[in-house]
Amino acid sequence: MAISKPSLSELKNHNVEVENAFNENYRDYLDTIPQLFYHNAFIIFSNGLEARVGTIDSKWKFFHEWKRLTELDHGNIELPTMLRGICKKENFLDLLENYILYDHSDGKTVKIMARNHQYLGVNQAVEMYRNREYVNGKLGVFWHTQGSGKSYSMLFLACKIRRKFAGLPTIVILTDREELNKQISDTFENCGVLGNVKAKSFIASSGDDLITKLKGNPSFIFSLIQKFNKPDAEPIYPDHDIIVISDEAHRTQNGVFAENLLHLLPTANRIGFTGTPLLRDDNITARTFGGYVSIYDFKRAVDDKATVPLYYENRGERLKELKNPEINEEIAAVLEQAGEIDASQQTKLEREFAKEVHLLTAPKRLRIVAKDFVRHYSDLWTSGKAMVVCYNKVTCVRMYNYVQEYWQKEIEALKKQISKSMYQQEVQELKRKLEWMQQTEMAVVVSQEQNEIQAFRKWGLDILPHREKMEKRELDKEFKNTENPLRVVFVCAMWLTGFDVKSLSCLYIDKPMKAHTLMQTIARANRVADGKDNGLIIDYIGIVKALRKALADYTASPEGGAGSNDPTIDKQELIKHVAETISAATAFLKEHDFELQELIDADTFLKLSLLRTGADTVCEPIEIRKSYCTYITTLLKLWKFLDRDDITQEMKQSKDALEAIYKELQKKRKHADITNLSVAINAIVDEHLELDADNIVAESGSNRRFDISKIDFDLLRREFAKKKEKNLIMKDIQELLQERIAQMMAANPSRINFYEKYQEIIHNYNAEQNRASIEKTFEDLIHLTEELSEEEKRYLREGFENDEQLSLYDVLFKDDLSKEDIKKLKKVAKDLLGKIKSMLKTMDHPFDKQETKASIVIAIRDLLWQELPESYSDESITYYRDAVFNYISQRYGGVA
């Protein structure tokens, strides 16, 4: 890409800072630039005066996007910013030494240079490591949105630390899935970071192998978090640094394996990488890694063109009420024919009803979705590849079959259209589309499970051809290849996270999701690719409710301070409630002839046997099972708010044993076979289900699309954060448990009226699928963002220098002020803020000492008394004095 040549006068007129930047930053090492960058140099300045323009290839185009000198900058693309960033001597040499990689993946060599956000973020992480002795091993949370190059950021960080610090630390890269572990280790290998050694040599094959590697000093270790499976292993205190880099930190730090890691490596430094922000109550992640070390959010990535905008389109259909109440009798008959079902089957069946499984997977409904998908995607045939997210594995195969059927019908319709067309230009375009449709291949991508062939056959489906395709071909590589005809995949869990396909442009969602999973899933379509202007999210299920919840949850402070949402009045009360819950659960087990302490004290083999015995003890009847589960879910909810210093060894042992029994119960439920019942109930629901044809989307162009990137997630997060949540006063733990147990008993599936239950489900489903309400939700969010943006600019309109002055003015403002009074009040706000900030600079912890607090109060009172307009009564001075002091102490309470 050629760059127009700027004249010297144009450069000087542009900004004096540019000329200064030439003299400061270029002159000393100007002559080295051609040798360093060869023909890739985009601008070469000769003698600091005359501009000579070269060429720039695509590998270096991000020089134009050096928009910030710090992460706090709003960002601009002016030449001085680029010069002060890239061309500052220290930065230039840093970039050259530490931020260029050569990736040899797929038989090609690609030059990778850090983008602006990667350079800033990684350097902040490096500084945290430099000061590691002061942060107790917590290097922070590195939140860079999906698609912004987190894997390369890990590489840059690891390489720079090992290059710039003495002692050659061991760097442990943690993931929680085999495919992610292979992906990141292959990236390190392909970029030459591992030398001539294959990545598999650095991968921990087992828990024992991991410990062996950690006792040595290898440069890198790649491991699953699950390999930290030795709770009783002796802690390792190496004479060198160990740095743990956790990918998708919010997933990997909430469990026994993470606890084992901290036990095994008590002196390790830890940094967490995540593509989504911490949830509001995610105390554990913040407690493990500390606050945010770097933030590169969704909106900023779109603004910087690191990712493409995502558009949202709702295409869900509405349902009519079930035809008649006979469904109740028919489902009851199916259950009666099945005979006795155990508690695990009953619990699993109840979960299906609660999750609306049979409603959402009814064949009539799936056919409607499949038909609409074919029409919609075939209209967008030049846009890129598509992913269809289905409810479960069975539904993936069903949807695949239905789509094949409608795809062939669309091909036949297209052929007829070609034969009838009278316009040659239209015929040529239609023929190209026909060829594309005939060449397009589709695939089901789901994980394998035991007895899947028999399970699918009960549904009248054959998984074998799909499994053979998944095993014999490298579908992931084919789908990533833009030219490959594999253009549509049907998934339910696989490929939703950690799988980047640049050419994926259309994501069709027909599965309820929330929080991290939802945000990570929609980001599958935000990767930058040639010819791709945006990604498109097509919603058949109504994810807006979950999106609203995610927005509300993503309100953790940028500092990631744990404990800001502590659910108790004080920590001692929380510890007391945890202890009471453990005692209550232990007593409950004892009432049913099981001693928890025996499980805690048992060795490995006896422990497994006692674990199964404990699960059997509370498995049946259903009332006992639910009571026990209520104790444990309450315990786990409270537990996450504890700091590690609050937990005694006895508490941890009891909690782990209670949780192990609970997980054994979940395992029983998961493996309970209710396939025959589900098939029968699904058929009954499908028979009685009617679709409201009037509300089914007919044409692609009839739906409104919303640019999700227009919703300023960061602005919304900050606004939510302003609203201080009141601490919850917890009830007596026994009352809380009894209340929850009573609620769960009321939902016993053996007594439920299925007809009423499904009527309620349909009502709720329709409420979420109402297109008008969904559109209003997005409009409200975008409107709120605009209002907040305008509020941030208000201080300029009011004639203030910053938002601090405006805030103090708002504290002092009252109704019925004259124009002259308002003018005086603005001066008071400016003078008062200046005086207070000057005082604070001279004080040490001013709000911790009575004498300094008193001096601040007196200063506020005196200035208000002297300068407030006469319309403020003498009696009101005290009120405004206190209001100002409260505001100042809250805003500047951390000033030292």
PDB file of N, CA and C in Angstrom, residues 20-74:
ATOM      1  N   ASN A  20       9.626  18.135  16.593  1.00  0.00           N
ATOM      2  CA  ASN A  20      10.380  17.849  17.816  1.00  0.00           C
ATOM      3  C   ASN A  20      10.623  16.355  17.959  1.00  0.00           C
ATOM      4  N   ALA A  21       9.607  15.574  17.590  1.00  0.00           N
ATOM      5  CA  ALA A  21       9.746  14.120  17.687  1.00  0.00           C
ATOM      6  C   ALA A  21      10.842  13.625  16.753  1.00  0.00           C
ATOM      7  N   PHE A  22      10.957  14.227  15.544  1.00  0.00           N
ATOM      8  CA  PHE A  22      12.035  13.833  14.634  1.00  0.00           C
ATOM      9  C   PHE A  22      13.390  14.021  15.311  1.00  0.00           C
ATOM     10  N   ASN A  23      13.572  15.228  15.842  1.00  0.00           N
ATOM     11  CA  ASN A  23      14.864  15.572  16.415  1.00  0.00           C
ATOM     12  C   ASN A  23      15.186  14.719  17.629  1.00  0.00           C
ATOM     13  N   GLU A  24      14.145  14.476  18.490  1.00  0.00           N
ATOM     14  CA  GLU A  24      14.370  13.721  19.726  1.00  0.00           C
ATOM     15  C   GLU A  24      14.610  12.247  19.454  1.00  0.00           C
ATOM     16  N   ASN A  25      13.812  11.677  18.563  1.00  0.00           N
ATOM     17  CA  ASN A  25      13.718  10.227  18.500  1.00  0.00           C
ATOM     18  C   ASN A  25      14.436   9.564  17.328  1.00  0.00           C
ATOM     19  N   TYR A  26      14.584  10.293  16.218  1.00  0.00           N
ATOM     20  CA  TYR A  26      15.139   9.634  15.045  1.00  0.00           C
ATOM     21  C   TYR A  26      16.635   9.828  14.856  1.00  0.00           C
ATOM     22  N   ARG A  27      17.118  11.042  15.146  1.00  0.00           N
ATOM     23  CA  ARG A  27      18.414  11.458  14.633  1.00  0.00           C
ATOM     24  C   ARG A  27      19.536  10.494  14.994  1.00  0.00           C
ATOM     25  N   ASP A  28      19.532  10.011  16.270  1.00  0.00           N
ATOM     26  CA  ASP A  28      20.677   9.225  16.730  1.00  0.00           C
ATOM     27  C   ASP A  28      20.795   7.861  16.054  1.00  0.00           C
ATOM     28  N   TYR A  29      19.680   7.294  15.637  1.00  0.00           N
ATOM     29  CA  TYR A  29      19.793   5.957  15.060  1.00  0.00           C
ATOM     30  C   TYR A  29      19.056   5.860  13.726  1.00  0.00           C
ATOM     31  N   LEU A  30      18.922   7.019  13.065  1.00  0.00           N
ATOM     32  CA  LEU A  30      18.194   7.087  11.801  1.00  0.00           C
ATOM     33  C   LEU A  30      18.769   6.143  10.758  1.00  0.00           C
ATOM     34  N   ASP A  31      20.085   6.073  10.710  1.00  0.00           N
ATOM     35  CA  ASP A  31      20.723   5.303   9.647  1.00  0.00           C
ATOM     36  C   ASP A  31      20.505   3.802   9.785  1.00  0.00           C
ATOM     37  N   THR A  32      20.103   3.363  10.977  1.00  0.00           N
ATOM     38  CA  THR A  32      19.926   1.911  11.168  1.00  0.00           C
ATOM     39  C   THR A  32      18.584   1.423  10.658  1.00  0.00           C
ATOM     40  N   ILE A  33      17.634   2.332  10.461  1.00  0.00           N
ATOM     41  CA  ILE A  33      16.277   1.885  10.132  1.00  0.00           C
ATOM     42  C   ILE A  33      16.210   1.090   8.831  1.00  0.00           C
ATOM     43  N   PRO A  34      16.847   1.552   7.726  1.00  0.00           N
ATOM     44  CA  PRO A  34      16.748   0.761   6.499  1.00  0.00           C
ATOM     45  C   PRO A  34      17.302  -0.652   6.669  1.00  0.00           C
ATOM     46  N   GLN A  35      18.422  -0.778   7.410  1.00  0.00           N
ATOM     47  CA  GLN A  35      18.993  -2.108   7.598  1.00  0.00           C
ATOM     48  C   GLN A  35      18.074  -2.997   8.445  1.00  0.00           C
ATOM     49  N   LEU A  36      17.370  -2.386   9.399  1.00  0.00           N
ATOM     50  CA  LEU A  36      16.530  -3.174  10.297  1.00  0.00           C
ATOM     51  C   LEU A  36      15.230  -3.612   9.634  1.00  0.00           C
ATOM     52  N   PHE A  37      14.619  -2.701   8.893  1.00  0.00           N
ATOM     53  CA  PHE A  37      13.294  -3.000   8.333  1.00  0.00           C
ATOM     54  C   PHE A  37      13.331  -3.344   6.843  1.00  0.00           C
ATOM     55  N   TYR A  38      14.487  -3.177   6.201  1.00  0.00           N
ATOM     56  CA  TYR A  38      14.619  -3.415   4.776  1.00  0.00           C
ATOM     57  C   TYR A  38      13.538  -2.636   4.018  1.00  0.00           C
ATOM     58  N   HIS A  39      12.886  -3.302   3.055  1.00  0.00           N
ATOM     59  CA  HIS A  39      11.906  -2.599   2.238  1.00  0.00           C
ATOM     60  C   HIS A  39      10.583  -2.404   2.959  1.00  0.00           C
ATOM     61  N   ASN A  40      10.445  -2.915   4.167  1.00  0.00           N
ATOM     62  CA  ASN A  40       9.177  -2.786   4.883  1.00  0.00           C
ATOM     63  C   ASN A  40       9.023  -1.443   5.573  1.00  0.00           C
ATOM     64  N   ALA A  41      10.094  -0.664   5.663  1.00  0.00           N
ATOM     65  CA  ALA A  41       9.988   0.618   6.356  1.00  0.00           C
ATOM     66  C   ALA A  41       8.955   1.489   5.655  1.00  0.00           C
ATOM     67  N   PHE A  42       8.084   2.064   6.414  1.00  0.00           N
ATOM     68  CA  PHE A  42       6.977   2.790   5.792  1.00  0.00           C
ATOM     69  C   PHE A  42       7.278   4.268   5.616  1.00  0.00           C
ATOM     70  N   ILE A  43       8.047   4.861   6.514  1.00  0.00           N
ATOM     71  CA  ILE A  43       8.489   6.246   6.333  1.00  0.00           C
ATOM     72  C   ILE A  43       9.933   6.322   6.807  1.00  0.00           C
ATOM     73  N   ILE A  44      10.799   6.825   6.009  1.00  0.00           N
ATOM     74  CA  ILE A  44      12.196   6.961   6.399  1.00  0.00           C
ATOM     75  C   ILE A  44      12.549   8.438   6.345  1.00  0.00           C
ATOM     76  N   PHE A  45      12.991   8.986   7.442  1.00  0.00           N
ATOM     77  CA  PHE A  45      13.332  10.399   7.497  1.00  0.00           C
ATOM     78  C   PHE A  45      14.853  10.549   7.341  1.00  0.00           C
ATOM     79  N   SER A  46      15.241  11.362   6.437  1.00  0.00           N
ATOM     80  CA  SER A  46      16.659  11.579   6.170  1.00  0.00           C
ATOM     81  C   SER A  46      17.098  12.892   6.799  1.00  0.00           C
ATOM     82  N   ASN A  47      18.097  12.808   7.706  1.00  0.00           N
ATOM     83  CA  ASN A  47      18.647  13.973   8.410  1.00  0.00           C
ATOM     84  C   ASN A  47      17.598  14.721   9.229  1.00  0.00           C
ATOM     85  N   GLY A  48      16.486  14.097   9.506  1.00  0.00           N
ATOM     86  CA  GLY A  48      15.468  14.718  10.331  1.00  0.00           C
ATOM     87  C   GLY A  48      14.739  15.845   9.637  1.00  0.00           C
ATOM     88  N   LEU A  49      14.938  16.047   8.330  1.00  0.00           N
ATOM     89  CA  LEU A  49      14.320  17.187   7.656  1.00  0.00           C
ATOM     90  C   LEU A  49      13.446  16.754   6.484  1.00  0.00           C
ATOM     91  N   GLU A  50      14.009  15.965   5.587  1.00  0.00           N
ATOM     92  CA  GLU A  50      13.286  15.654   4.359  1.00  0.00           C
ATOM     93  C   GLU A  50      12.633  14.284   4.480  1.00  0.00           C
ATOM     94  N   ALA A  51      11.347  14.203   4.171  1.00  0.00           N
ATOM     95  CA  ALA A  51      10.632  12.934   4.287  1.00  0.00           C
ATOM     96  C   ALA A  51      10.746  12.143   2.996  1.00  0.00           C
ATOM     97  N   ARG A  52      11.164  10.905   3.134  1.00  0.00           N
ATOM     98  CA  ARG A  52      11.190  10.021   1.969  1.00  0.00           C
ATOM     99  C   ARG A  52      10.247   8.860   2.255  1.00  0.00           C
ATOM    100  N   VAL A  53       9.340   8.568   1.341  1.00  0.00           N
ATOM    101  CA  VAL A  53       8.290   7.594   1.591  1.00  0.00           C
ATOM    102  C   VAL A  53       8.625   6.287   0.906  1.00  0.00           C
ATOM    103  N   GLY A  54       8.553   5.213   1.661  1.00  0.00           N
ATOM    104  CA  GLY A  54       8.758   3.895   1.089  1.00  0.00           C
ATOM    105  C   GLY A  54       7.440   3.169   0.949  1.00  0.00           C
ATOM    106  N   THR A  55       7.464   1.868   1.050  1.00  0.00           N
ATOM    107  CA  THR A  55       6.244   1.074   0.936  1.00  0.00           C
ATOM    108  C   THR A  55       5.993   0.355   2.233  1.00  0.00           C
ATOM    109  N   ILE A  56       4.796  -0.097   2.360  1.00  0.00           N
ATOM    110  CA  ILE A  56       4.413  -0.864   3.565  1.00  0.00           C
ATOM    111  C   ILE A  56       3.609  -2.069   3.129  1.00  0.00           C
ATOM    112  N   ASP A  57       3.961  -3.235   3.616  1.00  0.00           N
ATOM    113  CA  ASP A  57       3.152  -4.399   3.259  1.00  0.00           C
ATOM    114  C   ASP A  57       2.200  -4.710   4.394  1.00  0.00           C
ATOM    115  N   SER A  58       1.334  -5.702   4.191  1.00  0.00           N
ATOM    116  CA  SER A  58       0.265  -5.973   5.146  1.00  0.00           C
ATOM    117  C   SER A  58       0.801  -6.384   6.497  1.00  0.00           C
ATOM    118  N   LYS A  59       2.009  -6.929   6.545  1.00  0.00           N
ATOM    119  CA  LYS A  59       2.542  -7.379   7.829  1.00  0.00           C
ATOM    120  C   LYS A  59       2.849  -6.226   8.758  1.00  0.00           C
ATOM    121  N   TRP A  60       3.009  -5.014   8.164  1.00  0.00           N
ATOM    122  CA  TRP A  60       3.408  -3.874   8.990  1.00  0.00           C
ATOM    123  C   TRP A  60       2.312  -2.814   9.065  1.00  0.00           C
ATOM    124  N   LYS A  61       1.132  -3.117   8.586  1.00  0.00           N
ATOM    125  CA  LYS A  61       0.104  -2.084   8.495  1.00  0.00           C
ATOM    126  C   LYS A  61      -0.333  -1.585   9.865  1.00  0.00           C
ATOM    127  N   PHE A  62      -0.077  -2.345  10.921  1.00  0.00           N
ATOM    128  CA  PHE A  62      -0.513  -1.904  12.238  1.00  0.00           C
ATOM    129  C   PHE A  62       0.284  -0.714  12.755  1.00  0.00           C
ATOM    130  N   PHE A  63       1.367  -0.326  12.070  1.00  0.00           N
ATOM    131  CA  PHE A  63       2.031   0.917  12.455  1.00  0.00           C
ATOM    132  C   PHE A  63       1.044   2.079  12.416  1.00  0.00           C
ATOM    133  N   HIS A  64       0.109   2.008  11.484  1.00  0.00           N
ATOM    134  CA  HIS A  64      -0.885   3.074  11.385  1.00  0.00           C
ATOM    135  C   HIS A  64      -1.821   3.074  12.589  1.00  0.00           C
ATOM    136  N   GLU A  65      -1.870   1.973  13.323  1.00  0.00           N
ATOM    137  CA  GLU A  65      -2.848   1.830  14.386  1.00  0.00           C
ATOM    138  C   GLU A  65      -2.227   2.019  15.767  1.00  0.00           C
ATOM    139  N   TRP A  66      -1.027   2.612  15.831  1.00  0.00           N
ATOM    140  CA  TRP A  66      -0.411   2.901  17.125  1.00  0.00           C
ATOM    141  C   TRP A  66      -1.098   4.139  17.680  1.00  0.00           C
ATOM    142  N   LYS A  67      -2.181   3.911  18.437  1.00  0.00           N
ATOM    143  CA  LYS A  67      -3.090   4.996  18.804  1.00  0.00           C
ATOM    144  C   LYS A  67      -2.927   5.472  20.230  1.00  0.00           C
ATOM    145  N   ARG A  68      -2.203   4.730  21.063  1.00  0.00           N
ATOM    146  CA  ARG A  68      -2.127   5.070  22.485  1.00  0.00           C
ATOM    147  C   ARG A  68      -0.704   4.938  23.000  1.00  0.00           C
ATOM    148  N   LEU A  69      -0.358   5.836  23.904  1.00  0.00           N
ATOM    149  CA  LEU A  69       0.922   5.738  24.600  1.00  0.00           C
ATOM    150  C   LEU A  69       0.764   5.030  25.931  1.00  0.00           C
ATOM    151  N   THR A  70      -0.461   5.063  26.495  1.00  0.00           N
ATOM    152  CA  THR A  70      -0.812   4.290  27.688  1.00  0.00           C
ATOM    153  C   THR A  70      -2.211   3.743  27.488  1.00  0.00           C
ATOM    154  N   GLU A  71      -2.577   2.747  28.274  1.00  0.00           N
ATOM    155  CA  GLU A  71      -3.907   2.152  28.125  1.00  0.00           C
ATOM    156  C   GLU A  71      -5.023   3.113  28.501  1.00  0.00           C
ATOM    157  N   LEU A  72      -4.714   4.132  29.284  1.00  0.00           N
ATOM    158  CA  LEU A  72      -5.738   5.076  29.716  1.00  0.00           C
ATOM    159  C   LEU A  72      -6.094   6.080  28.624  1.00  0.00           C
ATOM    160  N   ASP A  73      -5.258   6.188  27.579  1.00  0.00           N
ATOM    161  CA  ASP A  73      -5.542   7.129  26.496  1.00  0.00           C
ATOM    162  C   ASP A  73      -6.802   6.698  25.745  1.00  0.00           C
ATOM    163  N   HIS A  74      -7.574   7.691  25.272  1.00  0.00           N
ATOM    164  CA  HIS A  74      -8.759   7.369  24.478  1.00  0.00           C
ATOM    165  C   HIS A  74      -8.374   6.842  23.103  1.00  0.00           C
TER     166      HIS A  74
END
